Short mmCIF file of C-alpha atoms in Angstrom, two decimals:
data_model
loop_
_atom_site.label_atom_id
_atom_site.label_comp_id
_atom_site.label_asym_id
_atom_site.label_seq_id
_atom_site.Cartn_x
_atom_site.Cartn_y
_atom_site.Cartn_z
CA UNK A 228 0.00 0.00 0.00
CA UNK A 229 2.80 2.40 0.88
CA UNK A 230 4.48 1.68 -2.48
CA UNK A 231 1.29 2.74 -4.24
CA UNK A 232 1.07 5.88 -2.10
CA UNK A 233 4.70 6.78 -2.81
CA UNK A 234 4.25 6.13 -6.53
CA UNK A 235 1.14 8.30 -6.64
CA UNK A 236 2.82 11.03 -4.63
CA UNK A 237 5.71 11.03 -7.09
CA UNK A 238 3.41 11.10 -10.11
CA UNK A 239 1.20 13.89 -8.81
CA UNK A 240 3.87 16.07 -7.23
CA UNK A 241 3.88 18.41 -10.23
CA UNK A 242 2.63 21.33 -8.16
CA UNK A 243 5.65 21.12 -5.87
CA UNK A 244 9.14 22.01 -6.94
CA UNK A 245 11.86 19.36 -6.92
CA UNK A 246 15.25 20.25 -5.53
CA UNK A 247 16.86 21.90 -8.53
CA UNK A 248 20.52 22.37 -9.44
CA UNK A 249 21.94 25.35 -7.56
CA UNK A 250 19.89 24.67 -4.42
CA UNK A 251 21.34 23.26 -1.19
CA UNK A 252 20.77 19.53 -0.83
CA UNK A 253 18.39 18.74 2.03
CA UNK A 254 20.23 17.29 4.99
CA UNK A 255 19.49 13.85 6.37
CA UNK A 256 20.56 11.50 9.14
CA UNK A 257 19.60 7.89 8.40
CA UNK A 258 20.62 4.37 9.50
CA UNK A 259 22.66 2.13 7.22
CA UNK A 260 21.29 -1.19 6.03
CA UNK A 261 24.29 -3.16 7.24
CA UNK A 262 25.05 -1.85 10.75
CA UNK A 263 22.17 0.50 11.50
CA UNK A 264 24.68 3.23 12.34
CA UNK A 265 23.37 6.67 11.40
CA UNK A 266 24.99 8.52 8.50
CA UNK A 267 24.34 12.09 7.42
CA UNK A 268 25.00 13.97 4.23
CA UNK A 269 27.10 16.38 6.31
CA UNK A 270 29.51 13.48 6.98
CA UNK A 271 30.49 13.74 3.30
CA UNK A 272 31.10 17.50 3.20
CA UNK A 273 34.19 18.17 1.09
CA UNK A 274 33.39 15.30 -1.28
CA UNK A 275 31.36 15.14 -4.46
CA UNK A 276 28.38 12.89 -3.65
CA UNK A 277 25.81 11.11 -5.78
CA UNK A 278 22.65 10.73 -3.67
CA UNK A 279 20.48 8.04 -5.24
CA UNK A 280 16.94 7.04 -4.24
CA UNK A 281 15.98 3.43 -4.94
CA UNK A 282 13.55 0.70 -3.91
CA UNK A 283 13.37 -3.07 -4.33
CA UNK A 284 10.28 -2.71 -6.55
CA UNK A 285 12.03 -0.25 -8.92
CA UNK A 286 13.04 -2.11 -12.10
CA UNK A 287 15.64 0.45 -13.29
CA UNK A 288 17.28 0.27 -9.84
CA UNK A 289 18.33 -3.30 -10.64
CA UNK A 290 20.54 -1.79 -13.36
CA UNK A 291 21.56 1.47 -11.74
CA UNK A 292 22.85 0.28 -8.36
CA UNK A 293 25.49 -2.15 -9.73
CA UNK A 294 26.56 0.34 -12.43
CA UNK A 295 26.93 3.05 -9.80
CA UNK A 296 29.29 0.70 -7.99
CA UNK A 297 31.49 0.52 -11.09
CA UNK A 298 31.24 4.30 -11.41
CA UNK A 299 32.42 4.70 -7.83
CA UNK A 300 35.33 2.37 -8.52
CA UNK A 301 36.39 4.64 -11.40
CA UNK A 302 36.76 7.50 -8.91
CA UNK A 303 38.35 5.58 -6.03
CA UNK A 304 41.25 8.05 -5.87
CA UNK A 305 38.96 11.09 -6.07
CA UNK A 306 36.88 12.66 -3.32
CA UNK A 307 33.70 11.04 -4.64
CA UNK A 308 31.08 9.00 -2.79
CA UNK A 309 27.70 7.44 -3.47
CA UNK A 310 24.86 7.31 -0.97
CA UNK A 311 21.96 5.05 -1.94
CA UNK A 312 18.77 5.72 0.02
CA UNK A 313 16.31 2.83 0.05
CA UNK A 314 12.63 3.74 0.22
CA UNK A 315 11.08 0.34 0.90
CA UNK A 316 8.49 0.56 3.68
CA UNK A 317 9.54 -2.88 4.83
CA UNK A 318 13.29 -2.68 5.50
CA UNK A 319 13.50 -6.47 5.02
CA UNK A 320 12.58 -5.98 1.34
CA UNK A 321 15.48 -3.56 0.92
CA UNK A 322 17.87 -5.92 2.71
CA UNK A 323 16.76 -8.83 0.51
CA UNK A 324 17.33 -6.69 -2.59
CA UNK A 325 20.84 -5.78 -1.40
CA UNK A 326 21.59 -9.46 -0.71
CA UNK A 327 20.54 -10.27 -4.27
CA UNK A 328 22.31 -7.19 -5.72
CA UNK A 329 25.25 -6.50 -3.39
CA UNK A 330 26.89 -3.08 -3.58
CA UNK A 331 29.95 -1.75 -1.79
CA UNK A 332 28.93 1.85 -1.16
CA UNK A 333 26.83 3.51 1.55
CA UNK A 334 23.21 2.29 1.63
CA UNK A 335 20.74 3.97 3.96
CA UNK A 336 17.20 3.14 5.06
CA UNK A 337 14.34 5.65 4.72
CA UNK A 338 11.14 3.59 5.06
CA UNK A 339 9.17 6.69 6.11
CA UNK A 340 10.07 8.40 2.83
CA UNK A 341 10.55 11.78 4.51
CA UNK A 342 13.90 12.39 2.83
CA UNK A 343 12.38 11.56 -0.56
CA UNK A 344 9.71 14.16 0.23
CA UNK A 345 12.38 16.70 1.24
CA UNK A 346 14.01 16.20 -2.18
CA UNK A 347 10.51 16.15 -3.76
CA UNK A 348 11.23 13.22 -6.04
CA UNK A 349 9.57 13.24 -9.44
CA UNK A 350 10.19 9.59 -10.33
CA UNK A 351 12.16 6.47 -9.51
CA UNK A 352 15.01 6.12 -9.42
CA UNK A 353 16.14 9.69 -8.84
CA UNK A 354 19.66 10.87 -8.20
CA UNK A 355 21.27 14.14 -7.23
CA UNK A 356 24.89 15.09 -7.78
CA UNK A 357 26.00 17.24 -4.85
CA UNK A 358 29.20 19.29 -4.85
CA UNK A 359 31.77 19.59 -2.07
CA UNK A 360 29.78 22.43 -0.47
CA UNK A 361 26.45 20.58 -0.35
CA UNK A 362 24.92 22.26 -3.41
CA UNK A 363 22.95 20.15 -5.91
CA UNK A 364 24.67 20.46 -9.29
CA UNK A 365 22.65 17.92 -11.31
CA UNK A 366 19.38 16.01 -10.96
CA UNK A 367 18.49 12.83 -12.84
CA UNK A 368 15.08 11.16 -12.93
CA UNK A 369 14.92 7.61 -14.21
CA UNK A 370 17.88 5.56 -15.37
CA UNK A 371 19.32 3.90 -18.45
CA UNK A 372 22.86 2.54 -18.71
CA UNK A 373 23.66 5.34 -21.18
CA UNK A 374 23.22 7.82 -18.28
CA UNK A 375 26.58 6.71 -16.86
CA UNK A 376 28.52 8.62 -19.55
CA UNK A 377 26.70 11.85 -18.71
CA UNK A 378 27.30 11.29 -14.99
CA UNK A 379 31.02 10.74 -15.62
CA UNK A 380 31.26 14.11 -17.37
CA UNK A 381 29.41 15.83 -14.53
CA UNK A 382 31.52 14.10 -11.87
CA UNK A 383 34.75 14.90 -13.75
CA UNK A 384 33.84 18.59 -13.72
CA UNK A 385 33.01 18.59 -10.01
CA UNK A 386 35.97 16.58 -8.73
CA UNK A 387 38.31 18.88 -10.69
CA UNK A 388 36.67 21.97 -9.20
CA UNK A 389 38.05 23.08 -5.84
CA UNK A 390 39.98 19.87 -5.37
CA UNK A 391 41.57 19.79 -1.90
#
């Protein structure tokens, strides 16, 4: 039922404004899937971060999450991180998905969906590229494997800018 409510909320959110490039990324403090330890976006200040929203019922997420892992590996020496925020109401569904599709970057639980609402998602999956200062520089709704090339260009530009 919650999946239907979230899907409808995303489809009919046209009157609200999604977090656009140039705006500060909404902060969050969420537990990880593996240890339950809380992680916040502020923990990554000084890094370029891809914040990705996913769910076990999201078909494109089955492609995006593993490809984002390869993307992260390409930038292992750079100040780049990925935070994947799972929106399954039942955390067990998200954990089962991650067991089936293991990834090696930060995965957080948000079964209440409040962080998705703060970002005002317009579809699934949705991702936001955040610069070192916490400003959203790019927003992507949906996913195809071809999106990785565009993300690489955007990440290249951000990791080169104000490198420590």
